Amino acid sequence: MNSFEISLDPFRAMVLMNAPIELLGEGFRWLEGPVWFADHDCLYVSDIPNDRVLRWTQDGGVSVFRRPSGFANGHARDREGRLIGCSHQNRCITRLELDGTLTVLASHYRGKRLNSPNDIVCKSDGSIWFSDPPYGINTDYEGGKQASELPPSLYRLDGVTGALSVVADDFNGPNGLAFSPDERLLYVAETGRQFDPAASQYIRRFNVSADGRLSGGDRFYKVHPGFADGFRLDEDGNIWSSAGDGVHCISPQGELLGKILTGCVVSNVAFGGRNRSRLFICASQQLLAIYTNVRGCIRP
Ligand code: MG
């Protein structure tokens, strides 16, 4: 039987007590960056230290999609159906074109190299938003030791002009990010210095103006144990976040609704499958999935 932790009663109706946590694959080094392609009926996911992007389908299981991947981390899908990705090693944002070629969308800001783009999301106006902490250039394990040239910041790449701008720079390690269903709010994880238990481990929440500027940014939720590496929202605006003990479900009011306990550290999640109700979970060395009774936000 599954391991749920019910913190508030509404969570009982959001999960399915008889739906198991399914093991879709194992033996990876560190999974991250899951993204669902509904029309391909598949999940793409990064195995960062193995420098590869994997593809999972229900019938075919896990296969290698792209290797080397530039130590790819976060992924998103743009409005034209293309795979948008973060490369630690090459310190850039990429777009995999429909013909299979790779386009670098952003690698520098004001003449200096980005650190190691970590997580990424596409907005309905065509803009691309991503975090740029130095985690991928701190070690050889996840990309390669290199010197940082820029402070850790949150960026917006304009979908029309291609201009890159900093939208927030007061971060101690920006990480996962996701918009609310109406795109008026942006949630961003702040994960601080790695392995520092005193570091900030919060999800912050910003207001998003129509022209793409941020305001607010207060701490919205403190993740414990562990930290919120990445997360996705359901269509009701609840946040399904990675944490040190599994997946935490957090209401738009910042209350912990409940947990899916995986028994290991989770780095990120993505809704997919039929009706977007299946939650794919990057659980350290394992790829897991569980059917839920909610549907993922249509613009993850
Ligand atoms: Mg991350």
Tab-separated table of C-alpha atoms and ligand atoms in Angstrom:
chain	number	residue	atom	x	y	z
A	1	MET	CA	0.000	0.000	0.000
A	2	ASN	CA	1.142	3.487	-0.694
A	3	SER	CA	2.734	5.716	1.794
A	4	PHE	CA	0.752	8.908	2.030
A	5	GLU	CA	0.844	11.451	4.764
A	6	ILE	CA	-2.406	13.368	5.085
A	7	SER	CA	-1.861	16.786	6.630
A	8	LEU	CA	-5.172	18.406	5.711
A	9	ASP	CA	-8.382	16.663	4.788
A	10	PRO	CA	-8.679	17.906	1.166
A	11	PHE	CA	-5.602	15.843	0.298
A	12	ARG	CA	-7.617	12.639	0.722
A	13	ALA	CA	-9.581	13.492	-2.398
A	14	MET	CA	-6.471	14.458	-4.369
A	15	VAL	CA	-4.748	11.098	-4.205
A	16	LEU	CA	-5.928	7.573	-4.941
A	17	MET	CA	-5.463	5.229	-2.050
A	18	ASN	CA	-5.313	2.167	-4.295
A	19	ALA	CA	-2.992	3.577	-6.960
A	20	PRO	CA	0.547	2.313	-6.393
A	21	ILE	CA	3.804	4.141	-6.709
A	22	GLU	CA	5.159	2.438	-9.811
A	23	LEU	CA	8.831	1.906	-10.561
A	24	LEU	CA	9.402	2.855	-14.208
A	25	GLY	CA	13.191	2.581	-14.196
A	26	GLU	CA	16.208	2.479	-11.913
A	27	GLY	CA	19.988	2.498	-11.893
A	28	PHE	CA	20.339	6.123	-12.886
A	29	ARG	CA	22.724	8.536	-11.184
A	30	TRP	CA	20.550	11.600	-10.601
A	31	LEU	CA	17.317	12.258	-12.441
A	32	GLU	CA	16.038	15.769	-13.085
A	33	GLY	CA	14.243	17.882	-15.650
A	34	PRO	CA	11.175	15.746	-16.484
A	35	VAL	CA	8.832	16.994	-19.220
A	36	TRP	CA	5.794	15.301	-20.715
A	37	PHE	CA	5.099	15.288	-24.474
A	38	ALA	CA	1.434	14.338	-24.717
A	39	ASP	CA	1.305	13.852	-28.476
A	40	HIS	CA	4.355	11.560	-28.304
A	41	ASP	CA	2.942	9.860	-25.211
A	42	CYS	CA	6.389	10.015	-23.640
A	43	LEU	CA	8.443	11.571	-20.901
A	44	TYR	CA	11.861	13.114	-21.382
A	45	VAL	CA	14.074	13.267	-18.313
A	46	SER	CA	17.711	14.158	-17.597
A	47	ASP	CA	20.185	11.777	-15.958
A	48	ILE	CA	22.604	14.575	-15.209
A	49	PRO	CA	25.828	12.862	-14.041
A	50	ASN	CA	25.523	10.350	-16.879
A	51	ASP	CA	25.366	13.267	-19.336
A	52	ARG	CA	22.258	12.002	-21.053
A	53	VAL	CA	18.582	12.674	-21.655
A	54	LEU	CA	16.310	9.653	-21.386
A	55	ARG	CA	12.968	8.936	-22.994
A	56	TRP	CA	10.304	6.845	-21.327
A	57	THR	CA	7.195	5.337	-22.912
A	58	GLN	CA	4.653	2.968	-21.413
A	59	ASP	CA	5.382	0.209	-23.898
A	60	GLY	CA	9.070	0.793	-24.541
A	61	GLY	CA	10.309	1.734	-21.081
A	62	VAL	CA	13.451	3.823	-20.750
A	63	SER	CA	15.822	4.464	-23.643
A	64	VAL	CA	18.635	6.927	-24.248
A	65	PHE	CA	17.340	9.903	-26.215
A	66	ARG	CA	20.406	12.142	-26.336
A	67	ARG	CA	23.997	11.579	-25.197
A	68	PRO	CA	26.097	13.575	-24.660
A	69	SER	CA	23.597	16.117	-23.502
A	70	GLY	CA	25.903	18.855	-22.234
A	71	PHE	CA	24.898	17.626	-18.784
A	72	ALA	CA	21.306	18.667	-19.394
A	73	ASN	CA	19.151	19.538	-16.415
A	74	GLY	CA	15.732	21.234	-16.607
A	75	HIS	CA	13.359	20.889	-19.550
A	76	ALA	CA	10.216	22.525	-20.838
A	77	ARG	CA	8.221	22.466	-24.041
A	78	ASP	CA	7.535	25.601	-26.037
A	79	ARG	CA	4.331	26.501	-27.834
A	80	GLU	CA	5.635	25.065	-31.103
A	81	GLY	CA	6.240	21.691	-29.465
A	82	ARG	CA	10.019	21.958	-29.229
A	83	LEU	CA	12.122	20.681	-26.343
A	84	ILE	CA	13.726	23.532	-24.415
A	85	GLY	CA	16.608	22.555	-22.155
A	86	CYS	CA	19.252	23.730	-19.698
A	87	SER	CA	22.870	22.691	-20.218
A	88	HIS	CA	25.193	22.739	-17.215
A	89	GLN	CA	28.393	21.999	-19.098
A	90	ASN	CA	27.800	24.377	-21.977
A	91	ARG	CA	26.241	26.962	-19.672
A	92	CYS	CA	23.372	27.728	-21.977
A	93	ILE	CA	19.711	27.341	-22.879
A	94	THR	CA	18.990	25.172	-25.893
A	95	ARG	CA	16.096	24.400	-28.196
A	96	LEU	CA	15.873	21.072	-29.980
A	97	GLU	CA	14.374	21.894	-33.353
A	98	LEU	CA	11.842	19.641	-34.999
A	99	ASP	CA	14.511	18.569	-37.535
A	100	GLY	CA	16.801	17.391	-34.727
A	101	THR	CA	19.304	20.257	-34.758
A	102	LEU	CA	20.139	22.098	-31.571
A	103	THR	CA	19.901	25.882	-31.273
A	104	VAL	CA	21.547	27.826	-28.450
A	105	LEU	CA	19.032	30.423	-27.291
A	106	ALA	CA	21.111	32.085	-24.565
A	107	SER	CA	24.629	31.581	-23.227
A	108	HIS	CA	25.767	35.022	-22.080
A	109	TYR	CA	24.400	38.022	-20.244
A	110	ARG	CA	26.092	41.369	-20.881
A	111	GLY	CA	29.143	39.609	-22.268
A	112	LYS	CA	29.574	37.175	-19.379
A	113	ARG	CA	28.846	33.470	-19.403
A	114	LEU	CA	25.822	32.132	-17.612
A	115	ASN	CA	26.601	29.850	-14.654
A	116	SER	CA	24.744	26.581	-15.219
A	117	PRO	CA	21.063	27.033	-16.108
A	118	ASN	CA	19.113	24.709	-13.837
A	119	ASP	CA	15.385	24.773	-14.447
A	120	ILE	CA	13.179	26.346	-17.058
A	121	VAL	CA	9.585	27.106	-17.940
A	122	CYS	CA	7.785	28.546	-20.971
A	123	LYS	CA	5.097	31.190	-20.634
A	124	SER	CA	2.141	31.473	-22.997
A	125	ASP	CA	3.462	34.763	-24.445
A	126	GLY	CA	6.436	32.852	-25.849
A	127	SER	CA	8.917	34.006	-23.228
A	128	ILE	CA	11.227	31.502	-21.550
A	129	TRP	CA	12.137	31.828	-17.879
A	130	PHE	CA	15.031	30.055	-16.216
A	131	SER	CA	17.179	29.947	-13.091
A	132	ASP	CA	20.967	30.188	-13.204
A	133	PRO	CA	22.663	29.012	-9.998
A	134	PRO	CA	26.267	27.745	-10.064
A	135	TYR	CA	25.458	24.167	-9.005
A	136	GLY	CA	26.489	22.633	-12.337
A	137	ILE	CA	29.901	24.317	-12.354
A	138	ASN	CA	30.741	23.649	-8.722
A	139	THR	CA	31.677	20.038	-9.451
A	140	ASP	CA	32.791	17.825	-12.303
A	141	TYR	CA	29.998	15.409	-11.415
A	142	GLU	CA	27.165	17.490	-12.817
A	143	GLY	CA	28.882	19.399	-15.600
A	144	GLY	CA	32.451	20.467	-14.891
A	145	LYS	CA	34.241	22.787	-12.515
A	146	GLN	CA	34.360	26.237	-13.990
A	147	ALA	CA	34.543	29.742	-12.608
A	148	SER	CA	31.347	31.672	-12.123
A	149	GLU	CA	31.081	34.984	-13.960
A	150	LEU	CA	27.620	36.124	-12.925
A	151	PRO	CA	25.607	36.226	-9.697
A	152	PRO	CA	22.893	33.570	-9.386
A	153	SER	CA	19.816	35.114	-10.987
A	154	LEU	CA	16.479	34.460	-12.561
A	155	TYR	CA	16.225	35.304	-16.277
A	156	ARG	CA	13.540	35.972	-18.855
A	157	LEU	CA	14.188	35.405	-22.530
A	158	ASP	CA	11.762	37.421	-24.626
A	159	GLY	CA	9.872	35.278	-27.116
A	160	VAL	CA	9.698	38.004	-29.769
A	161	THR	CA	12.997	39.886	-29.547
A	162	GLY	CA	15.175	37.183	-27.993
A	163	ALA	CA	16.406	39.750	-25.467
A	164	LEU	CA	17.655	38.305	-22.204
A	165	SER	CA	16.882	40.174	-18.990
A	166	VAL	CA	17.373	39.566	-15.279
A	167	VAL	CA	13.994	39.465	-13.530
A	168	ALA	CA	15.313	38.766	-10.014
A	169	ASP	CA	18.837	38.788	-8.631
A	170	ASP	CA	18.374	38.564	-4.871
A	171	PHE	CA	18.594	34.788	-4.807
A	172	ASN	CA	20.752	32.471	-2.797
A	173	GLY	CA	20.542	29.710	-5.377
A	174	PRO	CA	17.432	29.967	-7.574
A	175	ASN	CA	16.286	26.526	-8.663
A	176	GLY	CA	12.912	25.121	-9.796
A	177	LEU	CA	10.192	27.461	-11.047
A	178	ALA	CA	6.590	27.293	-12.225
A	179	PHE	CA	3.741	29.660	-13.021
A	180	SER	CA	0.301	29.524	-11.498
A	181	PRO	CA	-2.429	28.389	-13.932
A	182	ASP	CA	-3.346	32.027	-14.727
A	183	GLU	CA	0.367	32.966	-14.988
A	184	ARG	CA	-0.092	35.832	-12.570
A	185	LEU	CA	2.133	34.187	-9.980
A	186	LEU	CA	5.587	32.694	-10.321
A	187	TYR	CA	6.911	30.244	-7.747
A	188	VAL	CA	10.682	29.876	-7.497
A	189	ALA	CA	12.679	27.551	-5.272
A	190	GLU	CA	15.633	28.960	-3.403
A	191	THR	CA	18.023	26.217	-2.372
A	192	GLY	CA	21.086	28.067	-1.090
A	193	ARG	CA	24.491	26.549	-0.837
A	194	GLN	CA	24.465	22.808	-1.347
A	195	PHE	CA	24.698	20.639	1.761
A	196	ASP	CA	24.288	23.641	4.024
A	197	PRO	CA	21.459	22.816	6.448
A	198	ALA	CA	21.232	26.460	7.471
A	199	ALA	CA	20.827	27.649	3.897
A	200	SER	CA	17.531	28.956	2.651
A	201	GLN	CA	15.219	26.167	1.548
A	202	TYR	CA	12.151	28.089	0.555
A	203	ILE	CA	9.706	28.399	-2.259
A	204	ARG	CA	9.239	32.095	-2.973
A	205	ARG	CA	6.246	33.604	-4.723
A	206	PHE	CA	6.302	36.559	-7.096
A	207	ASN	CA	3.576	38.576	-8.775
A	208	VAL	CA	3.989	38.696	-12.551
A	209	SER	CA	2.959	41.852	-14.418
A	210	ALA	CA	1.537	41.729	-17.923
A	211	ASP	CA	4.814	43.018	-19.349
A	212	GLY	CA	6.877	40.358	-17.570
A	213	ARG	CA	8.190	42.150	-14.518
A	214	LEU	CA	8.218	40.605	-11.061
A	215	SER	CA	7.233	42.056	-7.726
A	216	GLY	CA	6.907	40.570	-4.275
A	217	GLY	CA	9.013	37.471	-3.914
A	218	ASP	CA	8.290	36.735	-0.273
A	219	ARG	CA	9.036	33.340	1.168
A	220	PHE	CA	5.923	31.280	0.550
A	221	TYR	CA	6.723	27.864	1.979
A	222	LYS	CA	9.640	26.296	3.815
A	223	VAL	CA	10.404	22.811	2.635
A	224	HIS	CA	11.400	20.309	5.273
A	225	PRO	CA	13.070	17.888	5.159
A	226	GLY	CA	15.355	18.646	2.253
A	227	PHE	CA	14.523	21.358	-0.224
A	228	ALA	CA	12.295	22.127	-3.173
A	229	ASP	CA	14.515	21.424	-6.142
A	230	GLY	CA	11.673	21.424	-8.686
A	231	PHE	CA	7.882	21.385	-8.746
A	232	ARG	CA	4.758	21.562	-10.875
A	233	LEU	CA	1.271	22.920	-10.263
A	234	ASP	CA	-2.052	21.214	-10.764
A	235	GLU	CA	-4.925	22.985	-12.491
A	236	ASP	CA	-6.284	24.163	-9.129
A	237	GLY	CA	-3.025	25.913	-8.307
A	238	ASN	CA	-1.680	23.454	-5.746
A	239	ILE	CA	2.086	23.002	-5.806
A	240	TRP	CA	3.485	19.459	-6.033
A	241	SER	CA	7.040	19.881	-4.885
A	242	SER	CA	10.096	17.735	-4.526
A	243	ALA	CA	11.406	17.335	-0.989
A	244	GLY	CA	13.794	15.230	1.026
A	245	ASP	CA	11.209	12.576	1.845
A	246	GLY	CA	9.097	12.514	-1.296
A	247	VAL	CA	6.574	14.872	-2.856
A	248	HIS	CA	4.858	17.592	-0.830
A	249	CYS	CA	1.516	18.993	-1.955
A	250	ILE	CA	1.094	22.636	-0.923
A	251	SER	CA	-2.067	24.702	-1.264
A	252	PRO	CA	-2.070	28.173	-2.907
A	253	GLN	CA	-2.389	29.470	0.658
A	254	GLY	CA	0.941	27.909	1.584
A	255	GLU	CA	-0.434	25.041	3.691
A	256	LEU	CA	1.011	21.557	3.515
A	257	LEU	CA	-1.893	19.388	2.304
A	258	GLY	CA	-0.068	16.084	2.335
A	259	LYS	CA	2.860	14.040	1.113
A	260	ILE	CA	3.623	11.143	-1.170
A	261	LEU	CA	6.417	9.384	0.689
A	262	THR	CA	8.993	7.795	-1.584
A	263	GLY	CA	11.637	6.859	0.963
A	264	CYS	CA	14.290	8.835	-0.892
A	265	VAL	CA	15.127	12.338	-2.030
A	266	VAL	CA	13.013	13.660	-4.896
A	267	SER	CA	14.447	16.271	-7.261
A	268	ASN	CA	11.543	17.103	-9.539
A	269	VAL	CA	8.141	16.020	-10.836
A	270	ALA	CA	5.969	16.378	-13.942
A	271	PHE	CA	2.329	15.672	-14.640
A	272	GLY	CA	1.602	13.603	-17.711
A	273	GLY	CA	-0.218	10.613	-19.058
A	274	ARG	CA	-3.835	10.581	-20.060
A	275	ASN	CA	-5.638	13.588	-18.547
A	276	ARG	CA	-2.322	14.844	-17.098
A	277	SER	CA	-3.194	13.057	-13.878
A	278	ARG	CA	-0.164	10.819	-13.616
A	279	LEU	CA	2.663	12.297	-11.577
A	280	PHE	CA	6.145	11.328	-12.759
A	281	ILE	CA	8.695	11.546	-9.972
A	282	CYS	CA	12.469	11.887	-10.278
A	283	ALA	CA	13.426	10.007	-7.128
A	284	SER	CA	17.224	10.037	-6.932
A	285	GLN	CA	18.282	6.892	-8.846
A	286	GLN	CA	14.727	5.830	-9.703
A	287	LEU	CA	11.995	7.030	-12.013
A	288	LEU	CA	8.626	6.632	-10.319
A	289	ALA	CA	5.038	7.455	-11.239
A	290	ILE	CA	1.717	7.521	-9.468
A	291	TYR	CA	-1.800	8.223	-10.684
A	292	THR	CA	-3.506	11.023	-8.788
A	293	ASN	CA	-7.011	12.446	-8.677
A	294	VAL	CA	-5.884	15.889	-9.880
A	295	ARG	CA	-4.819	17.133	-13.291
A	296	GLY	CA	-1.617	18.963	-13.993
A	297	CYS	CA	-1.722	22.588	-15.035
A	298	ILE	CA	-2.015	22.646	-18.810
A	299	ARG	CA	0.869	25.095	-18.996
A	300	PRO	CA	3.392	23.390	-16.703
B	1	MG	MG	16.784	21.876	-10.152
